[in-house]
Amino acid sequence: MPPLFLILRGWLMDRQQIEEIIGKYKHPEGKILSILEDIQEVDRYLSKETLKVVSETLNIPLSKLFSIATFYSFFNLKPVGEHIITVCMGTACHVRGAAGLLNTLENLLKVSENGTTEDGKFFLTTEDKHFSLNTARCFGCCSMAPVVKVDEKIYGYVTVNDLPRILKEYGWKEDENR
Amino acid sequence: MKIGNFEDIERIKERGLKKLKPEDRIRVSVGMATCGISVGGDAVFDAFRGMLGYRDDVILTRTGCIGFCHEEPLVNIYIPEKGILILHRVQPESVKDIVNNLDSVETLDSVLCQIDSWDHLVGGKIEYGNGFEGIPRWNELDFFKPQRKLVMRNAGIINPEDIDEYIAVGGYSALYRVLKGMTPDEVIDEVKKSGLRGRGGAGFPTGVKWELAKNEQSDVKYVICNADEGDPGAYMNRNEMESDPHSVIEGMIIGGYAIGAHKGIIYIRAEYPLALYRLQKAINEAKSYGLLGKNILGSDFDFEITISKGAGAFVCGEETALIASIEGETGRPRPRPPYPAQKGLWGKPTNINNVETWTNIPLIIKKGGEWFRQFGNEKSPGTKVFSLVGKVENVGLVEVELGTPIRTVVYDIGGGAPKGRKVKAVQTGGPSGGCIPAKFFDLPIDYENLTKVGSIMGSGGMVVMDENTCMVDTARFFLDFSVDESCGKCVPCREGLKQMLTMLQGISSGEGARSDLETLSELSETIKTTSLCGLGQTAPNPVLTTLKYFKEEYIEHVDKKRCRAGICEDLVYAPCHNSCPLGQDAPSYIAYIAHGEFDRSLEVIMRTNPFPGILGRVCDHPCELHCRAGEGGDPISIRALKRFAADRGAMPHIKIETEKDKRVAIVGSGPAGLSAAYFLRLKGYGVDIFESEDKPGGMLRIIPDYRLPKDVLDREIKRIEGFGVNIKYGIKVGEDKTIHELFNEGYDALFLGVGFRNGAKLNIPGEEAEGVFDGISFLKRVAKGEKLDLGENIYVVGGGNVAIDAARTAWRIAENANVNIVYRRTRREMPAIGGEVEDALFEWINIEFLTNPVKIITENGRVKAVEWVKMKLGEIDESGRPRPIPIEGSEFVTPVDTLIVCVGQTPDLSFAKGVEGLNLAGNTVSVDLDTMATSLKGVFAGGDIVTGPSTVVRAAAAGKTASESIDRYLKGGELKREFKVVFPSENVPLLKFSAEELKKLSLMGRVESPKVPLDRRRGSFVEVEKTLDVEAAIVEAKRCLRCDVKER
Amino acid sequence: MNAKEVQVYINGKTYGASEGEPLIGVARRNGIFIPSLCYEESLEPYGACRMCIVEIKNEGVKKRIVTSCTLHVFDGLSVETDSEEVLKHRKVLLELYLAQAPNSSKLKELALKYGVNRTRFRQKVRDNDPLNNSCVLCGLCVRVCSEVMGARVISFIGRGEKTRVNTPYFEQSELCLGCRACAEVCPTGAIEFRDDGGIRVAASWSNTKVELKKCNVCGKYYAPVKLDKRIDTLYYYRDKDGELRDMCPDCRRKAMTRKMTLIAENEVEKYAK
């Protein structure tokens, strides 16, 4: 996890910092994905300006970078919420009721389908940018299915009733007029 | 320091062994692979570190995962001279206790098993100690017994972050052998000899694949490890990398040497940070020892490995897409030919293998290809690691020889489905694979066999599904995955899969049509045949296999808008309501109890239940089997709550519709007939029941009093009579009156609910003797009040509810006898209600499993003894259960005073005598199951006479369905039943709970009905189960998850 | 390049071919119609549209139905272009196409050729689709822009059935040359350009605007300014003194004819003397 101050400062890396990251990768194999992942680790998403800087520095057309960023599920192209909630939608979790968890979370967080970006990725962020909700295909924690991850913490054997309690740990407030 | 010669390796090996088996110190290794960490392994490690930090007599390290993920967090404790003890489910709180008892760890409760010696194969056997007394060895546990650890030879034992330990168990000795004395061709020959097939899914012979790349002329070649394990539910590769990363690296170096490549790349998915970390660390360690880089081990072979990360695209597991991704492109597959062996990464010859394939290489080189062939079978040698997940007790990573039957993995290793549910199918190969139904579980697992049944091996994911899994939903789930992960390049996959998904979503929400099923098949064929890459070519498999093996479920969804597993949201109000044959609105009546409104609860119940007092006592509660609270917790005591409402609630005012001038004759006053009578009467029809006996109830009356007191039974039936239903006793339709006569008397319709009233025979010699009863007659005679002398040795043959009833009845009558139940299969296959079996065992009734009677030995016309034979489980039959087979020579004799035979029931078909036009199917009446109409106009039938022996609730449901059909018939309209999705609309408000209350409710087990203590039961027929008291009922009702409330 | 000459059989008849060339080329060369959407001779076979499938009739071949653009011919290869199996799949594919791009008349024409005039599948209709609900994601526009023109203006966005083609962030591009190669190569007529006076608008590419050159002689707008260099390079060897610059093709032809005539007349005169 990158240092807290980097996240809280709210602004993104500048050209020099980006070039530093690029410089880490000497060999061409797999370097583009690694560079973008490293940038996202700090900035939490890839902004247009960032992609432009990468495009110029690496001499890769912006169209290609954009294509890559929108192809791979890993990359966020829109700012993300403070806390990211990921529901595992793997087979074992599905078979133990993950879909119900996702529905309930959507209702509790009051996020709707309109959160999808134009590249069609499922990533819903609350209005106050407190939470972002997305899904993952499998964390590999099938023995404790169904699994929900908030930031880096993994919760297992989650039932619908556990969700408000878990969300409250991250500052979620239940709405009075529901 | 760089390793140059054999002595260097030996020195490091010694050093490593001292770490693995420290001379005078205890070593604590905490399982720290991702599965262990996710259930608290890191907290356990920290707790140990906190307590052991200052001590130098105990070493604390990490280890990987031995595969028993269900029991994580696991901790290995090595005691010098003695061996290793594995502790399971260790929590940070218990660490203190462990540390304080390190000198007597073997006495702790959390000890699972011990390891006294372990064969690391490549490095040989290591004796860890003399062992501990009384503690099972690891390979004596059911979970490990059938397994064979080849790939996982070091996992869970060594510290994956220390190369010395890897070398201590023989690591890099295979590489040494290769570089010091084998040519590339010899290496390839050895791999070819072993018959190893690619473990990534396609199963292409590895040696042959290597040869193809080797034969290409090029100055630059690449070797790639495909670690983009994308199948959801599959995590074998992750474990292989986290627990034994060097085995992958060593394999790749050897592979590079064989092919002529000097650069290896591990393409690993971004979602595996720990594996990435450990691999990188291992690479750095290897480099520092000169095992990577220039002039490895002093030879003239150079090799380096870099790691390339994926970014969340399943399709990048496909070879050409993987290569594109490494090259910095989007992961869209390229047409083949040319194959990667000819033109791969950067256009150069490239060999790609899966992680698990690489881990097999050092083993094959060191022990030889011949040695490898002794595992597995001819076409599929070796072992495979499977991730056994889903509805199975022992979730974990399982390594078995190829050719092991599925049933061994699911039942012996996995322990079957939790909560005694039936396993329905197993899904292998992830989204590219197929669902294999339980009846094929004898199938040996190998590449060819799996393909034969329509699935594939894939990377090794094995998801177990039980009766609460909807196969339509499963197909939809996998298609959803494939649609999401499709790269979108070619039309059949991109557009075709999406259209299939749209259709499946429609079927899942009750809007499908039969033509959709054909379109799905057609589209599947085209997608499979014309897709560009493996993702598209295999994505239709889940749909094809479920269509093939579970077509009934599709048809039910389409024709009847019904999801029998209770999963498809739009078709299911709540799983309990969905599985109840009567469609009882359980969430509402339970919610009313939680609110304290018992009367309203009973009102809801009686809308669809003619006798709640009876069903609240004897129903086999399919609702509880499907209860969602039962997933990972205890199901709600729905039946007990229904009984509570029936006993406590005031009888609601039930309105009878306007009187109609049509009359219906009902034959039989069992549950089917009573139910039909109830519902027809409420609709305003005139109803007369013709009962051949002198008391009503049919089979209900022979249910022993301790389960269903006669006064309760009579009260419930009186209530139905109170609505205006006339029961005429002593009239047997078929003898005293015929069906035609009834019509002539003016009845407009007829319902046959005559049941299967007689007991079936064993058909073995001696059955006519005195002292031999069939279960039904026995129970009938007891119900009539007859006093029977049963002697001392009572045996009941059978495994259904009648057998249990007979046994527990006999136990009460013959106070000093020993009562035994003999059943030819095992507990798992027993059809009786689980609670009843438990009660029988509680009452000290002995149950002999896998035993069957052969002949009855009589003396003077009376039974004296019985010869039995032991059975063993044979092949799996159509029902998915293994057939019992007698074991020759295992016959034995026991003295028997009373033998009660409960092996089935037969009907009395006299009602059908001479009735023209009434079609029978064997000994049951043929009906249209949607309308209950027989082949005779105006005659309907339901209950056991249609289905064969079944349960009370199903008979009642048949009566209800028949009443609706008769209603339509008598109104002169369309008899055909219209299927619509109709949810109850009671909308009982949700209760609000405080955080503590919620926590308490989610942690508590289920509230069971109080029962009469054992000492008060023998010799008495007092009702065993008592009604819940008010507080208990309300608490249990609050536990309900209210699955009926969709918007929260 | 000396490729071996081989014999292949298409629909029962023999044809000559060079070993290793794609079968679709052999067929087309000999007037046999194999439909395709993403095949373009000057580019590497892409394998996206799957329309060019044929059935291999040779014994012992595991995969019978293959795309003819990636089928490298060998001696004795025998295929059928319209076998029962091929037609069965082709029709289903066409139904999928009609559903995906319901607005393309070119697609409808192609489908009719095989008797497919309706689709069972749900049609994909997007409001205000810049590609007129006619795009089949064959990739030709992207590849031509990138590999032939080198401009790299557009690319695939997203993945799977959500894939679209456009400029990054659906914003106007500075890099577009205005060459219209994308529209030319599009098999379904999905790409729209509008010439509005001196500005060419790539309507499909987020209304990217490209300046057009005006002909010095007649005043017509005839080519994008950015292609200036390339056009002039074409004519360089005939126009060393820059006389033909900034002229539309018609005027340039007239000017060149005049010039050539003048040169010729001079020569004749020289002779005459």
mmCIF file with all atom_site columns, N, CA, C and O in Angstrom, chain B residues 640 643 647 1009-1013 1016 1023-1029:
data_model
loop_
_atom_site.group_PDB
_atom_site.id
_atom_site.type_symbol
_atom_site.label_atom_id
_atom_site.label_alt_id
_atom_site.label_comp_id
_atom_site.label_asym_id
_atom_site.label_entity_id
_atom_site.label_seq_id
_atom_site.pdbx_PDB_ins_code
_atom_site.Cartn_x
_atom_site.Cartn_y
_atom_site.Cartn_z
_atom_site.occupancy
_atom_site.B_iso_or_equiv
_atom_site.pdbx_formal_charge
_atom_site.auth_seq_id
_atom_site.auth_comp_id
_atom_site.auth_asym_id
_atom_site.auth_atom_id
_atom_site.pdbx_PDB_model_num
ATOM 1  N N  . ALA B 1 640  ? -41.069 -26.733 13.206 1.00 0.00 ? 640  ALA B N  1
ATOM 2  C CA . ALA B 1 640  ? -41.421 -26.506 14.612 1.00 0.00 ? 640  ALA B CA 1
ATOM 3  C C  . ALA B 1 640  ? -42.194 -25.203 14.773 1.00 0.00 ? 640  ALA B C  1
ATOM 4  O O  . ALA B 1 640  ? -43.099 -25.101 15.598 1.00 0.00 ? 640  ALA B O  1
ATOM 5  N N  . ARG B 1 643  ? -45.729 -25.777 13.694 1.00 0.00 ? 643  ARG B N  1
ATOM 6  C CA . ARG B 1 643  ? -46.458 -26.478 14.757 1.00 0.00 ? 643  ARG B CA 1
ATOM 7  C C  . ARG B 1 643  ? -46.823 -25.514 15.867 1.00 0.00 ? 643  ARG B C  1
ATOM 8  O O  . ARG B 1 643  ? -47.925 -25.546 16.415 1.00 0.00 ? 643  ARG B O  1
ATOM 9  N N  . ASP B 1 647  ? -50.495 -24.869 17.232 1.00 0.00 ? 647  ASP B N  1
ATOM 10 C CA . ASP B 1 647  ? -50.898 -25.163 18.599 1.00 0.00 ? 647  ASP B CA 1
ATOM 11 C C  . ASP B 1 647  ? -51.315 -23.905 19.349 1.00 0.00 ? 647  ASP B C  1
ATOM 12 O O  . ASP B 1 647  ? -52.166 -23.944 20.229 1.00 0.00 ? 647  ASP B O  1
ATOM 13 N N  . SER B 1 1009 ? -36.836 -28.019 19.126 1.00 0.00 ? 1009 SER B N  1
ATOM 14 C CA . SER B 1 1009 ? -37.987 -28.263 19.987 1.00 0.00 ? 1009 SER B CA 1
ATOM 15 C C  . SER B 1 1009 ? -37.550 -29.039 21.217 1.00 0.00 ? 1009 SER B C  1
ATOM 16 O O  . SER B 1 1009 ? -36.709 -29.924 21.122 1.00 0.00 ? 1009 SER B O  1
ATOM 17 N N  . PRO B 1 1010 ? -38.116 -28.706 22.357 1.00 0.00 ? 1010 PRO B N  1
ATOM 18 C CA . PRO B 1 1010 ? -37.781 -29.506 23.539 1.00 0.00 ? 1010 PRO B CA 1
ATOM 19 C C  . PRO B 1 1010 ? -38.336 -30.917 23.359 1.00 0.00 ? 1010 PRO B C  1
ATOM 20 O O  . PRO B 1 1010 ? -39.383 -31.108 22.730 1.00 0.00 ? 1010 PRO B O  1
ATOM 21 N N  . LYS B 1 1011 ? -37.632 -31.895 23.925 1.00 0.00 ? 1011 LYS B N  1
ATOM 22 C CA . LYS B 1 1011 ? -38.082 -33.281 23.768 1.00 0.00 ? 1011 LYS B CA 1
ATOM 23 C C  . LYS B 1 1011 ? -38.188 -33.934 25.125 1.00 0.00 ? 1011 LYS B C  1
ATOM 24 O O  . LYS B 1 1011 ? -37.474 -33.593 26.068 1.00 0.00 ? 1011 LYS B O  1
ATOM 25 N N  . VAL B 1 1012 ? -39.068 -34.924 25.189 1.00 0.00 ? 1012 VAL B N  1
ATOM 26 C CA . VAL B 1 1012 ? -39.229 -35.695 26.414 1.00 0.00 ? 1012 VAL B CA 1
ATOM 27 C C  . VAL B 1 1012 ? -37.934 -36.451 26.691 1.00 0.00 ? 1012 VAL B C  1
ATOM 28 O O  . VAL B 1 1012 ? -37.363 -37.031 25.781 1.00 0.00 ? 1012 VAL B O  1
ATOM 29 N N  . PRO B 1 1013 ? -37.451 -36.427 27.940 1.00 0.00 ? 1013 PRO B N  1
ATOM 30 C CA . PRO B 1 1013 ? -36.189 -37.126 28.215 1.00 0.00 ? 1013 PRO B CA 1
ATOM 31 C C  . PRO B 1 1013 ? -36.310 -38.629 27.968 1.00 0.00 ? 1013 PRO B C  1
ATOM 32 O O  . PRO B 1 1013 ? -37.391 -39.201 28.022 1.00 0.00 ? 1013 PRO B O  1
ATOM 33 N N  . ARG B 1 1016 ? -38.314 -41.240 30.001 1.00 0.00 ? 1016 ARG B N  1
ATOM 34 C CA . ARG B 1 1016 ? -39.775 -41.212 30.003 1.00 0.00 ? 1016 ARG B CA 1
ATOM 35 C C  . ARG B 1 1016 ? -40.369 -41.791 28.731 1.00 0.00 ? 1016 ARG B C  1
ATOM 36 O O  . ARG B 1 1016 ? -41.579 -41.804 28.549 1.00 0.00 ? 1016 ARG B O  1
ATOM 37 N N  . GLU B 1 1023 ? -46.090 -38.139 23.393 1.00 0.00 ? 1023 GLU B N  1
ATOM 38 C CA . GLU B 1 1023 ? -45.486 -37.405 22.286 1.00 0.00 ? 1023 GLU B CA 1
ATOM 39 C C  . GLU B 1 1023 ? -44.098 -36.944 22.690 1.00 0.00 ? 1023 GLU B C  1
ATOM 40 O O  . GLU B 1 1023 ? -43.894 -36.331 23.735 1.00 0.00 ? 1023 GLU B O  1
ATOM 41 N N  . VAL B 1 1024 ? -43.129 -37.286 21.887 1.00 0.00 ? 1024 VAL B N  1
ATOM 42 C CA . VAL B 1 1024 ? -41.735 -37.017 22.227 1.00 0.00 ? 1024 VAL B CA 1
ATOM 43 C C  . VAL B 1 1024 ? -41.400 -35.531 22.100 1.00 0.00 ? 1024 VAL B C  1
ATOM 44 O O  . VAL B 1 1024 ? -40.745 -34.936 22.938 1.00 0.00 ? 1024 VAL B O  1
ATOM 45 N N  . GLU B 1 1025 ? -41.835 -34.961 21.017 1.00 0.00 ? 1025 GLU B N  1
ATOM 46 C CA . GLU B 1 1025 ? -41.482 -33.568 20.780 1.00 0.00 ? 1025 GLU B CA 1
ATOM 47 C C  . GLU B 1 1025 ? -42.545 -32.673 21.378 1.00 0.00 ? 1025 GLU B C  1
ATOM 48 O O  . GLU B 1 1025 ? -43.737 -32.964 21.267 1.00 0.00 ? 1025 GLU B O  1
ATOM 49 N N  . LYS B 1 1026 ? -42.129 -31.601 22.001 1.00 0.00 ? 1026 LYS B N  1
ATOM 50 C CA . LYS B 1 1026 ? -43.088 -30.649 22.577 1.00 0.00 ? 1026 LYS B CA 1
ATOM 51 C C  . LYS B 1 1026 ? -43.078 -29.353 21.778 1.00 0.00 ? 1026 LYS B C  1
ATOM 52 O O  . LYS B 1 1026 ? -42.100 -29.030 21.099 1.00 0.00 ? 1026 LYS B O  1
ATOM 53 N N  . THR B 1 1027 ? -44.158 -28.625 21.900 1.00 0.00 ? 1027 THR B N  1
ATOM 54 C CA . THR B 1 1027 ? -44.224 -27.340 21.200 1.00 0.00 ? 1027 THR B CA 1
ATOM 55 C C  . THR B 1 1027 ? -43.180 -26.378 21.773 1.00 0.00 ? 1027 THR B C  1
ATOM 56 O O  . THR B 1 1027 ? -42.919 -26.387 22.967 1.00 0.00 ? 1027 THR B O  1
ATOM 57 N N  . LEU B 1 1028 ? -42.625 -25.550 20.924 1.00 0.00 ? 1028 LEU B N  1
ATOM 58 C CA . LEU B 1 1028 ? -41.691 -24.526 21.394 1.00 0.00 ? 1028 LEU B CA 1
ATOM 59 C C  . LEU B 1 1028 ? -42.422 -23.591 22.355 1.00 0.00 ? 1028 LEU B C  1
ATOM 60 O O  . LEU B 1 1028 ? -43.609 -23.339 22.193 1.00 0.00 ? 1028 LEU B O  1
ATOM 61 N N  . ASP B 1 1029 ? -41.691 -23.078 23.349 1.00 0.00 ? 1029 ASP B N  1
ATOM 62 C CA . ASP B 1 1029 ? -42.369 -22.071 24.157 1.00 0.00 ? 1029 ASP B CA 1
ATOM 63 C C  . ASP B 1 1029 ? -42.251 -20.717 23.456 1.00 0.00 ? 1029 ASP B C  1
ATOM 64 O O  . ASP B 1 1029 ? -41.468 -20.541 22.529 1.00 0.00 ? 1029 ASP B O  1
#
